[in-house]
Coordinates of C-alpha atoms and ligand atoms in Angstrom, one line a residue:
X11 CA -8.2 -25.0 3.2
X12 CA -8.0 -27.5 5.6
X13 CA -9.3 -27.0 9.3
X14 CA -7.3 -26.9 11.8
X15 CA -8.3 -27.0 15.7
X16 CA -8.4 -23.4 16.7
X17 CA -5.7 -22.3 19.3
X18 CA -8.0 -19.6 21.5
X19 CA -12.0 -19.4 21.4
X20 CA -13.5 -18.1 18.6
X21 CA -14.8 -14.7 17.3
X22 CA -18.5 -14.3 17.8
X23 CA -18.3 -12.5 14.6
X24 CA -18.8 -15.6 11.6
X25 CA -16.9 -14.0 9.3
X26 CA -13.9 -13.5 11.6
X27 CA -10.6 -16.5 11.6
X28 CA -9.3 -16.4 15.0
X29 CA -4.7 -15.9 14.8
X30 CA -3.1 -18.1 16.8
X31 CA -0.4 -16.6 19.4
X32 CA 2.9 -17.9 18.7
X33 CA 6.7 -16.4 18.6
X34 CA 6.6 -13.9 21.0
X35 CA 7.6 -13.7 24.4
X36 CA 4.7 -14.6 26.5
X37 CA 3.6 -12.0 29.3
X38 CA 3.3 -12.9 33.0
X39 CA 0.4 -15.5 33.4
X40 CA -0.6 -15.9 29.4
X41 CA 0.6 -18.7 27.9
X42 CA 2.8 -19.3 24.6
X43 CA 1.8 -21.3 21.9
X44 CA 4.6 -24.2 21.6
X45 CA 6.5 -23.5 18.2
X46 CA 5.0 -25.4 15.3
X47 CA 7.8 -28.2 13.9
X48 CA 8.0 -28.1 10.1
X49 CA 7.0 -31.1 8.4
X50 CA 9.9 -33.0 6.8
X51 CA 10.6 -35.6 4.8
X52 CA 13.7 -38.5 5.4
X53 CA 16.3 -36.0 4.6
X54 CA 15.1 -33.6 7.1
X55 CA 14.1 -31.5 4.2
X56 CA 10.7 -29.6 4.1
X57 CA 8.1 -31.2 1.8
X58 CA 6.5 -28.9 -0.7
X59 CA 3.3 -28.3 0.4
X60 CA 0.3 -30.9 -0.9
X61 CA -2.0 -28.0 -0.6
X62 CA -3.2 -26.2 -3.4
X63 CA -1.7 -22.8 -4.9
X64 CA -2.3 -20.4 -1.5
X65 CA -4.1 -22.9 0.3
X66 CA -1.4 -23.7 3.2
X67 CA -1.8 -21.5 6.3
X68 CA -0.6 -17.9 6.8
X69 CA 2.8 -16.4 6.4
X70 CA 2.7 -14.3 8.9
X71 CA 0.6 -16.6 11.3
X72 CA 1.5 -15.8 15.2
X73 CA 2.9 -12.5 14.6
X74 CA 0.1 -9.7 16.3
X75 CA 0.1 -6.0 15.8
X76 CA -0.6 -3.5 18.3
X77 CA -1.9 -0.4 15.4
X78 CA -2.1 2.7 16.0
X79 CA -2.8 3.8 12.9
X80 CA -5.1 6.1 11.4
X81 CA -6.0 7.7 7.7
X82 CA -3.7 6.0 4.6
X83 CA -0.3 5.3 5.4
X84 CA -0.1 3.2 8.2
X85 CA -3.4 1.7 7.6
X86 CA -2.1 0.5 4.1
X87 CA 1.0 -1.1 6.3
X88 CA -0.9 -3.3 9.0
X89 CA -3.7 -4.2 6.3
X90 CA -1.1 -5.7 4.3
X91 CA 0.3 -7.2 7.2
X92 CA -3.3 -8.7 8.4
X93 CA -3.4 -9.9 4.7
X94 CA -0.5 -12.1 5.2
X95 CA -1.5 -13.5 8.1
X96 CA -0.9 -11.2 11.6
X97 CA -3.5 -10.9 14.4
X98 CA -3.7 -7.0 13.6
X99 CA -5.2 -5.0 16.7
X100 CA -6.2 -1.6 15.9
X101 CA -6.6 0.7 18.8
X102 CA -9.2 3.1 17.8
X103 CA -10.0 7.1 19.9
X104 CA -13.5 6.1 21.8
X105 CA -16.4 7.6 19.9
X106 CA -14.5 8.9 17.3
X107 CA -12.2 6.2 15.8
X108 CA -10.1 6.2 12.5
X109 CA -11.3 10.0 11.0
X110 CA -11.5 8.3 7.5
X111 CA -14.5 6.0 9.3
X112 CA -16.5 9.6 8.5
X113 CA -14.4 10.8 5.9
X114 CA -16.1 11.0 2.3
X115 CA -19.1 9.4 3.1
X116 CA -21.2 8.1 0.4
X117 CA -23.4 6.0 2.6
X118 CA -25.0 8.6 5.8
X119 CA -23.8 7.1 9.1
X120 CA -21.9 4.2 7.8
X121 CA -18.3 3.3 7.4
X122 CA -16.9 4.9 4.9
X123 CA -15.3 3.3 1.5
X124 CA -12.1 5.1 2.5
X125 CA -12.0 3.3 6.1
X126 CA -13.5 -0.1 5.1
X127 CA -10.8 -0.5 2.1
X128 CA -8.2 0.1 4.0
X129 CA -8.9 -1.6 7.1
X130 CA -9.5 -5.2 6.1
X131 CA -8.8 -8.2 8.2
X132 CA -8.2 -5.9 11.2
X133 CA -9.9 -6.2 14.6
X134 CA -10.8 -2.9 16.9
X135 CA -10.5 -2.3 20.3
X136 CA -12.0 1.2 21.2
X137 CA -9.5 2.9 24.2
X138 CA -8.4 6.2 25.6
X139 CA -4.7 5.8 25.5
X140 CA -4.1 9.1 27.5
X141 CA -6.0 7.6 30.6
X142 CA -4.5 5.4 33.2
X143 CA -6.8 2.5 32.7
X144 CA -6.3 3.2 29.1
X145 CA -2.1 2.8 29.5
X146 CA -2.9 0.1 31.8
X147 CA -4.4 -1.7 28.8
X148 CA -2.0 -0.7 26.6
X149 CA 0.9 -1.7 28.6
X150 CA -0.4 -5.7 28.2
X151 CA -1.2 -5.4 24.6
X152 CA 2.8 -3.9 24.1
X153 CA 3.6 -7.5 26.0
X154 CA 1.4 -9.6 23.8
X155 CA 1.7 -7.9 20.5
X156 CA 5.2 -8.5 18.2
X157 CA 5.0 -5.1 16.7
X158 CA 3.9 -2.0 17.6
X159 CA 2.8 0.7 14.0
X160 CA 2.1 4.3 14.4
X161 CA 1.9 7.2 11.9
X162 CA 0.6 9.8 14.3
X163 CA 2.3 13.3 14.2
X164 CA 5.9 13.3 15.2
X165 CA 5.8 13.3 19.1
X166 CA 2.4 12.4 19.4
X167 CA 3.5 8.6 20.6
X168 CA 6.0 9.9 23.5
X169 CA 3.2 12.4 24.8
X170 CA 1.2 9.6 25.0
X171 CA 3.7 8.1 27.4
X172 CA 5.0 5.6 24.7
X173 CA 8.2 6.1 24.7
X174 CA 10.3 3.8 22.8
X175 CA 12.4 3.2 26.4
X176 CA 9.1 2.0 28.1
X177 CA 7.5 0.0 24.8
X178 CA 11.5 -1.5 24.9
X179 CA 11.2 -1.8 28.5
X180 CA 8.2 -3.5 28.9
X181 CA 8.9 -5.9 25.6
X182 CA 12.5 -5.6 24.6
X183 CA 11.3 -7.8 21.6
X184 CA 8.6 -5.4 20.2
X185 CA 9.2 -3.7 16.7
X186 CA 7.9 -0.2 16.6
X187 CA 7.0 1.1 13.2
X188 CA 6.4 4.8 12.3
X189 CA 5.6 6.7 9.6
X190 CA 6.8 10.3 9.4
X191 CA 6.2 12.8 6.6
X192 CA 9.8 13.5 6.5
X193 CA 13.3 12.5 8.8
X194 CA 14.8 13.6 11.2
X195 CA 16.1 17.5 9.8
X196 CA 15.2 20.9 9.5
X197 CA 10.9 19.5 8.5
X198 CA 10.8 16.1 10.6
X199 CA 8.3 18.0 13.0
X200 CA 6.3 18.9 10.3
X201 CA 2.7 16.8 9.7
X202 CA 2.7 15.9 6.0
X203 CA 0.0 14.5 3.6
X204 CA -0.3 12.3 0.9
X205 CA 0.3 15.6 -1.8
X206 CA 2.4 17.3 0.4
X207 CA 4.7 14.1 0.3
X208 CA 4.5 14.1 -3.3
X209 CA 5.8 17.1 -4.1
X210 CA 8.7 17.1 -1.1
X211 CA 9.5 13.8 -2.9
X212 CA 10.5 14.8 -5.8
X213 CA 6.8 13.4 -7.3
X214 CA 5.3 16.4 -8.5
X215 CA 8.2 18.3 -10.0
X216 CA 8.9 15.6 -12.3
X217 CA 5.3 15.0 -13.1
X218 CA 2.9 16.7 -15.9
X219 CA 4.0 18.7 -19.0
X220 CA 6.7 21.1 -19.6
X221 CA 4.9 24.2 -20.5
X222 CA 2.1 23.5 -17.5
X223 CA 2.5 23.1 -13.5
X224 CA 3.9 20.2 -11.6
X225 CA 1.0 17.7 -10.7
X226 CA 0.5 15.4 -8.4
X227 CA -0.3 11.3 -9.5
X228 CA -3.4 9.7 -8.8
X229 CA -1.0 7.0 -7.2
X230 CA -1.4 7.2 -3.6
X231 CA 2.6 6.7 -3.9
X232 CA 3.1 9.4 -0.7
X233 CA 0.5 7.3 1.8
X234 CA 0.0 3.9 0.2
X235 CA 3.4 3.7 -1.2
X236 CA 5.2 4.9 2.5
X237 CA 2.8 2.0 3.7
X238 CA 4.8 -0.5 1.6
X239 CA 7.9 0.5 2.6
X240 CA 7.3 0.2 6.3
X241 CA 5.4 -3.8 6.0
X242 CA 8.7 -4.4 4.4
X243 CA 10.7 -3.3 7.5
X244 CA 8.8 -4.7 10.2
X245 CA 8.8 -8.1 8.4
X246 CA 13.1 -7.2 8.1
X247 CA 13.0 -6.3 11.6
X248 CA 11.0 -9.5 12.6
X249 CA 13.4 -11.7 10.6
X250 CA 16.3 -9.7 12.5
X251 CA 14.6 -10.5 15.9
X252 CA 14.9 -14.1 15.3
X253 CA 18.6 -13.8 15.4
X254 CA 19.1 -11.0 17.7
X255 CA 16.0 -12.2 20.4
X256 CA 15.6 -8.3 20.4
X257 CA 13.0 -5.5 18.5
X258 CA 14.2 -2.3 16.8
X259 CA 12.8 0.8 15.6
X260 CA 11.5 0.8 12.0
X261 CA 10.9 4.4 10.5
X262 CA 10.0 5.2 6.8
X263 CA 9.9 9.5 6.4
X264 CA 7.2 9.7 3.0
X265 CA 9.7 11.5 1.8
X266 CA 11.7 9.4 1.4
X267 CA 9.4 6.7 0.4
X268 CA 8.6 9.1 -2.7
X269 CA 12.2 10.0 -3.5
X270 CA 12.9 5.6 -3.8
X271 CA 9.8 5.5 -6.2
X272 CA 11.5 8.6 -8.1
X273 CA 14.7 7.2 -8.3
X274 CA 14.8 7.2 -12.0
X275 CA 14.9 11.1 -12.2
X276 CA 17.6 11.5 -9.6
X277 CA 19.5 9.2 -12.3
X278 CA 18.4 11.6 -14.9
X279 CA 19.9 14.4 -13.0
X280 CA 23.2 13.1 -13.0
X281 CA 23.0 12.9 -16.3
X282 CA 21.9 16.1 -16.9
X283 CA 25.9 17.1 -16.1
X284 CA 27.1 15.0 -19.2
X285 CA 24.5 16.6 -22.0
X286 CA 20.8 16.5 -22.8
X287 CA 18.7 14.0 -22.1
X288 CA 17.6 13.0 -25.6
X289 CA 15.0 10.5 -25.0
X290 CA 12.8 13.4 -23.6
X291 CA 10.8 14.9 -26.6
X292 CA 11.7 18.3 -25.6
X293 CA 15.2 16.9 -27.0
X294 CA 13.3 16.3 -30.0
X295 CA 12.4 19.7 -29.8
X296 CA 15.1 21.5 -30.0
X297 CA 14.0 23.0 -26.3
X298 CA 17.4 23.5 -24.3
X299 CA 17.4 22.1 -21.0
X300 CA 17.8 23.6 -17.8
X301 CA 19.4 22.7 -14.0
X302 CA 17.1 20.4 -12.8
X303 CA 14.7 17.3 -14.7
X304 CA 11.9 18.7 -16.3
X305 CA 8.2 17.6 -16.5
X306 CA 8.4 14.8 -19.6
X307 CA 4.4 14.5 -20.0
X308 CA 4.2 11.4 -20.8
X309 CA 7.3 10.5 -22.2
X310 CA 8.6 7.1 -21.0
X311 CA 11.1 6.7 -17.8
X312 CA 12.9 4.4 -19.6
X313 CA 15.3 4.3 -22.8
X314 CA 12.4 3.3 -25.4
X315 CA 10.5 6.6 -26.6
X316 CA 7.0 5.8 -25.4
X317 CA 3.5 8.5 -25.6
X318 CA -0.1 8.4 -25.0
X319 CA -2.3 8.2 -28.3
X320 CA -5.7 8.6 -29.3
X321 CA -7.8 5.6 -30.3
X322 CA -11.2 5.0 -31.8
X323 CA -13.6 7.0 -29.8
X324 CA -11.4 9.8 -28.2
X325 CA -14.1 12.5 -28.7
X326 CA -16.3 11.3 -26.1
X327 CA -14.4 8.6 -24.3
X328 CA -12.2 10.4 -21.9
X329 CA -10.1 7.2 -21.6
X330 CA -9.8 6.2 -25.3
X331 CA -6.2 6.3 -25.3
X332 CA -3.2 3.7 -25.2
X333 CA 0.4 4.1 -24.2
X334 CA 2.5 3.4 -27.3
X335 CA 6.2 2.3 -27.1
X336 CA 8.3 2.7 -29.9
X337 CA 11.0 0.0 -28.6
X338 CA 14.1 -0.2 -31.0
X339 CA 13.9 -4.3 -31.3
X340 CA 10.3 -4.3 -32.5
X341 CA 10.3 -1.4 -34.7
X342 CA 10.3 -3.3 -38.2
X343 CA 7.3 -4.4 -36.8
X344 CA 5.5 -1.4 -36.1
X345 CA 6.3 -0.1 -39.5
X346 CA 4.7 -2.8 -40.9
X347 CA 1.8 -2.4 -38.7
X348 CA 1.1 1.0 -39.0
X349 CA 1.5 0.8 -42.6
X350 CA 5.0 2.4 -43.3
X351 CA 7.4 -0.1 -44.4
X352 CA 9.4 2.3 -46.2
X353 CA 10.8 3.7 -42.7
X354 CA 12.3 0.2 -42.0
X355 CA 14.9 1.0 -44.3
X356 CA 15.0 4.9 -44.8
X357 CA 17.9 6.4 -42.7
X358 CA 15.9 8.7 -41.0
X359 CA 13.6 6.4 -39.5
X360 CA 15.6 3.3 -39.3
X361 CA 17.9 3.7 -36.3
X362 CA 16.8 4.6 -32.7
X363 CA 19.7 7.9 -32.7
X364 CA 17.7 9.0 -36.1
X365 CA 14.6 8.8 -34.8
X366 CA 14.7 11.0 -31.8
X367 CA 14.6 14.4 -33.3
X368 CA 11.4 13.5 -35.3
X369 CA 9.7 11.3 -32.7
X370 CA 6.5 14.1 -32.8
X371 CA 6.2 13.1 -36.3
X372 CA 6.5 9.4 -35.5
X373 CA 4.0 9.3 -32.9
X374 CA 1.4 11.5 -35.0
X375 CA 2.0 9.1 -37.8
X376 CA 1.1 5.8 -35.7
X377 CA -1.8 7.8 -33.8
X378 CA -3.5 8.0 -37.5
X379 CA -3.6 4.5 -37.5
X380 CA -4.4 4.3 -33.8
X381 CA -7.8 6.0 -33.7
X382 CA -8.3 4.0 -36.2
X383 CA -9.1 1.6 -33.9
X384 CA -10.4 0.8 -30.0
X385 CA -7.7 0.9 -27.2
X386 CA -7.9 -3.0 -27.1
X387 CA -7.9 -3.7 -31.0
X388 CA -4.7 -1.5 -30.8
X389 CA -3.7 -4.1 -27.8
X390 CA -4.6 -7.2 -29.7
X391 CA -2.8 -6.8 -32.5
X392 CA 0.2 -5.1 -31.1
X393 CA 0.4 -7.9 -28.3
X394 CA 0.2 -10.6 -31.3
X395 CA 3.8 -9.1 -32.5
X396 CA 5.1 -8.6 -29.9
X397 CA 4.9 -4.7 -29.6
X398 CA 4.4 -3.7 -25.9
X399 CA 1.2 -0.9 -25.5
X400 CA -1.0 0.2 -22.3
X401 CA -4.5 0.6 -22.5
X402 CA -5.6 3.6 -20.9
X403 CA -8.1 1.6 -18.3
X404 CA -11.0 3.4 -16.7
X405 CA -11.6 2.8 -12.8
X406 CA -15.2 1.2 -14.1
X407 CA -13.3 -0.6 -16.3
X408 CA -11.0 -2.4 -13.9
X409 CA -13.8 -3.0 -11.7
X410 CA -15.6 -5.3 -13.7
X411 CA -12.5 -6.9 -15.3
X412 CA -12.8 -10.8 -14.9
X413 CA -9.1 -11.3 -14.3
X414 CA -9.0 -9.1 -11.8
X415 CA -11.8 -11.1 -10.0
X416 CA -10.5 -14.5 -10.5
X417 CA -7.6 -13.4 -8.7
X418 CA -8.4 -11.9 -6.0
X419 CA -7.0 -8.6 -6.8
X420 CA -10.6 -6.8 -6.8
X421 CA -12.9 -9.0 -4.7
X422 CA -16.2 -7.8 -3.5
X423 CA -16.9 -7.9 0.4
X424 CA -20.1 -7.7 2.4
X425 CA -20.1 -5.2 5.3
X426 CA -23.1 -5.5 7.6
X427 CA -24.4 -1.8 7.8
X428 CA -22.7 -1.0 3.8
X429 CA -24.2 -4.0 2.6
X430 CA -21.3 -5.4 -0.8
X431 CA -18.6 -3.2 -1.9
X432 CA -15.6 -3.5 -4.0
X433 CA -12.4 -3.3 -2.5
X434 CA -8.6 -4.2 -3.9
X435 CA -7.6 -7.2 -2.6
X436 CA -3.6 -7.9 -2.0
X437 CA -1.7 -7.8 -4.9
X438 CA 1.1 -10.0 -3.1
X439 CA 0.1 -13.6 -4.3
X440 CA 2.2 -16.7 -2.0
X441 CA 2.1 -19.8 -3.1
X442 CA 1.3 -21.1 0.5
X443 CA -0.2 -18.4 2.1
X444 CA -3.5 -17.5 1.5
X445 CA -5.0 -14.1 1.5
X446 CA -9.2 -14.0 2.6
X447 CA -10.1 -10.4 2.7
X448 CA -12.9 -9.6 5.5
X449 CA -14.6 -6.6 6.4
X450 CA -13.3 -4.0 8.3
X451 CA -14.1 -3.9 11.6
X452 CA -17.0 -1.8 13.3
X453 CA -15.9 0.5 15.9
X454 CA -14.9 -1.1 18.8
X455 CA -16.1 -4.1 17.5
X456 CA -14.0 -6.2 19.4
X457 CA -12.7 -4.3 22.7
X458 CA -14.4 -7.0 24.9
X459 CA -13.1 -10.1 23.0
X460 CA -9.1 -8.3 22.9
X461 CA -9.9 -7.6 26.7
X462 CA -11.0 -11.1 27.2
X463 CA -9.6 -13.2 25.3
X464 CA -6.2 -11.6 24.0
X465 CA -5.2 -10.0 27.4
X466 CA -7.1 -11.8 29.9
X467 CA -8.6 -9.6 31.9
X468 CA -10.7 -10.8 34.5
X469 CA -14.3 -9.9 34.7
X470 CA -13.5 -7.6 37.6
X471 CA -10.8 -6.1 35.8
X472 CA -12.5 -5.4 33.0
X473 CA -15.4 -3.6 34.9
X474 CA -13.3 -1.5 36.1
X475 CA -10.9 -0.5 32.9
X476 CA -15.0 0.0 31.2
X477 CA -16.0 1.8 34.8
X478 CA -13.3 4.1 33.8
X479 CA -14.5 5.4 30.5
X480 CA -11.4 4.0 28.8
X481 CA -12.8 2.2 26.5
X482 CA -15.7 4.5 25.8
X483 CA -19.1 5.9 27.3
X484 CA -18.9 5.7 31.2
X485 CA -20.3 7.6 34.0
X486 CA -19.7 11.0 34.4
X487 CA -18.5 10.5 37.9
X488 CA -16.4 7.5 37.4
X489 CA -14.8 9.4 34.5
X490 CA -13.6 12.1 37.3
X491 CA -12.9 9.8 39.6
X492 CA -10.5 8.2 37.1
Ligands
COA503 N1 -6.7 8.0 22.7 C1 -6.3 9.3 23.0 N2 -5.7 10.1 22.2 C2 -5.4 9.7 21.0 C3 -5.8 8.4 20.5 C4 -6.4 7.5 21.4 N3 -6.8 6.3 21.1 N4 -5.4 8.3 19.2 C5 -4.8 9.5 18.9 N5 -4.8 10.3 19.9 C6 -4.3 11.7 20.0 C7 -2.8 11.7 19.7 O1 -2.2 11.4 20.9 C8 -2.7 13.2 19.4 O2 -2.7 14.0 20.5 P1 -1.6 15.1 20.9 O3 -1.4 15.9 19.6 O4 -2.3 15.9 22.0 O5 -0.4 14.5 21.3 C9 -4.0 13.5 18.6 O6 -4.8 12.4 18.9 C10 -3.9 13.7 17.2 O7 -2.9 12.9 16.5 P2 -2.2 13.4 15.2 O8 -1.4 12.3 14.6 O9 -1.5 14.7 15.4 O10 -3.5 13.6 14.2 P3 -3.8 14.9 13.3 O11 -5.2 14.6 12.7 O12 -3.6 16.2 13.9 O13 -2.7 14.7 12.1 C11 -1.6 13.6 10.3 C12 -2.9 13.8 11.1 C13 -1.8 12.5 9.3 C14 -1.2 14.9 9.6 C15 -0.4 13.3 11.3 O14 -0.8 12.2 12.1 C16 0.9 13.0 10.6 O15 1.6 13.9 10.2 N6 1.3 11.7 10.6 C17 2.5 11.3 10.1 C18 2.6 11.3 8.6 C19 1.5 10.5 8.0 O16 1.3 9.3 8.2 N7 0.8 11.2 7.1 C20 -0.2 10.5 6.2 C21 -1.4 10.2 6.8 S1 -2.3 9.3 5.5

């Protein structure tokens, strides 16, 4: 990437890329970065970038975050967002921080892998937003930030004294982003977790096999997926403010979030109403039905019958397995593969409507010939004809997969007290925006330089906001006094 002159001093941490301020209304004294003029050629037209693939700047470049967000959900948000590009600011309790930070520790007395792979790219200021120096901070990063994302409990933010009147007040062009565990009705008070999510969404009914109780995914789609949503709606509400001039509330409940990623078994609940749903095996069965969509194993969500099979080395591999899909235009082509041409033509295998009451039997039939052979043999030489399958893949396996490093979806980063981890990098690839993944910030790794530098306190000022205890240790007197 080519260097450009850096708008503000830089980070005394190397590893750090200072985020230029731009796009936002400026508070009193601090000032704007003028807006960047697209290049262009004769007609006015933007050139394509000369750069190569994600080597042109940052999407989200100018846009800063104010986050106040702790555990999974939110912290899967503004990581995504500091992926892209935004000067993300996470306000951290003094002393304490994120809880994931001691959460699952494998290392004693270091970050945790839960904290440091979801807080990438991020910087952290260390403040006590329920004391006056602490608002008094707070209140200058609402005016310098462009968005403002919380998942604390519901009410947590207004006791705080954030109210979405003063944030509005003192920045009518802030965005303030929440996660909730559900919306506003009878539970929107409620605090909600990633598997509590799951099964309010609809997740864990719908999940696991009929004769057994509902599970819950490894899919973090209650947290991580919630997460998702919300990124999309500040980035909406940013493009909104560029029309309006003015910021709006985003909020994404997780239960909601899980009910969209469900969405295919509220269709198969209408269906339910016109007759049985026969591409479930319990069809197949001969099992009747009831009110509401049963468990499916692992039946596919989709119209093409689809199971889990054993391959070569099930006994003592827990992950020998494949996903086989028996899809209607390749299915000459599986007989032939599997070794039974004769159902190509015989009426009770040939069709897709024949097939569904004996798709047990089909499935048995092709798992002889799959553990017959590995999980990727299977893949090669179903992939050569065209015949879709999913290896079963291992967490060990995906971290040492090479495509996964070449693209920067697993990358390995070096934390100074963890020493090299692994972490998932972002799995949203622009063509002119690159992603670098950094460590995580220490706590409070960067309250003076945010002080400094972002808000520009004075030196006096910022003596007395530390005096305080805001920001963290401080005399025991001062602390009264304050
Ligand atoms: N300075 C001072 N106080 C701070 C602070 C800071 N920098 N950061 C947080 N706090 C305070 C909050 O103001 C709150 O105080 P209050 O309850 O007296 O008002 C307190 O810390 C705890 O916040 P809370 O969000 O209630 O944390 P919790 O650990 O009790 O609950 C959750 C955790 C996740 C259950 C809850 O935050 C929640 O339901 N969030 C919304 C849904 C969600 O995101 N869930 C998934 C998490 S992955």
């Amino acid at each position: 990437m080519a260097k450009k002159k850096p708008a503000r001093a830089k980070s005394k941490a190397a590893s750090r890329k200072v985020v230029k301020l731009a796009s936002r209304k400026p508070a009193p004294k601090l000032k704007a970065k003028a807006a960047v003029k697209p290049k262009t050629n004769g007609n006015r037209l933007p050139k394509p970038s000369s750069k190569p693939f994600g080597k042109d700047g940052k999407a989200l470049d100018g846009i800063r975050i104010l986050d106040f967000t702790h555990v999974q959900s939110g912290p899967t948000c503004t990581q995504l967002l500091a992926w892209l590009g935004a000067d993300v600011i996470k306000i951290e309790r003094p002393g304490v921080g994120d809880i994931t930070r001691g959460q699952l520790q494998d290392v004693p007395n270091v970050d945790s892998l839960y904290f440091t792979m979801l807080n990438h790219n991020k910087r952290s200021i260390t403040l006590d937003s329920k004391s006056k120096q602490g608002m008094k901070v707070l209140e200058r990063l609402v005016k310098n930030c462009d968005a403002l994302v919380e998942n604390f409990a519901p009410g947590a933010l207004d006791r705080m004294g954030l109210t979405w009147e003063r944030i509005h007040a003192w920045n009518p062009r802030m965005v303030v982003a929440s996660v909730k565990g559900f919306g506003p009705g009878p539970y929107e008070e409620c605090k909600v977790y990633e598997n509590v999510a799951q099964c309010a969404g609809g997740s864990a009914s719908t999940t696991g096999f009929r004769d057994g109780p509902p599970l819950v995914t490894g899919a973090q789609i209650g947290d991580s997926g919630t997460g998702l949503h919300l990124a999309l709606g500040i980035v909406c509400a940013l493009v909104q403010r560029n029309r309006t001039g003015r910021g709006q509330r985003v909020l994404t409940a997780m239960q909601d979030g899980v009910l969209n990623l469900c969405r295919v078994k509220l269709r198969d609940q209408q269906r339910l109403a016109h007759g049985p749903l026969n591409e479930y095996s319990q069809y197949g069965e001969n099992i009747p039905f009831g009110e509401a969509v049963p468990r499916a194993g692992n039946d596919s969500g989709g119209g093409q019958p689809g199971w889990i099979l054993k391959c070569k080395g099930w006994e003592t591999d827990p992950d020998a397995y494949i996903y086989f899909i028996t899809q209607a235009p390749v299915w000459e082509k599986i007989c032939e593969l599997i070794g039974k041409p004769e159902w190509k033509t015989d009426p009770e295998y040939a069709k897709p409507p024949a097939r569904l009451p004996r798709l047990k039997h089909i499935f048995n039939t092709i798992e002889q010939w799959t553990t017959t052979k590995t999980k990727f043999e299977v893949m090669e030489l179903c992939n050569a004809v065209d015949i879709p399958v999913g290896p079963i893949l291992s967490m060990k396996e995906l971290a040492e997969e090479p495509s996964l490093r070449a693209t920067g979806t697993i990358v390995e980063v070096d934390h100074p007290t963890r020493g090299k981890y692994l972490s998932v990098g972002n799995p949203i690839k622009l063509s002119d925006s690159i992603t670098e993944v950094t460590r995580s910030p220490l706590l409070g790794e960067h309250t003076n330089e945010i002080l400094s530098k972002v808000l520009k306190f004075t030196p006096a000022e910022i003596a007395e906001i530390k005096a305080s205890g805001a920001t963290g240790e401080a005399p025991k007197a001062k602390m009264a006094a304050e």
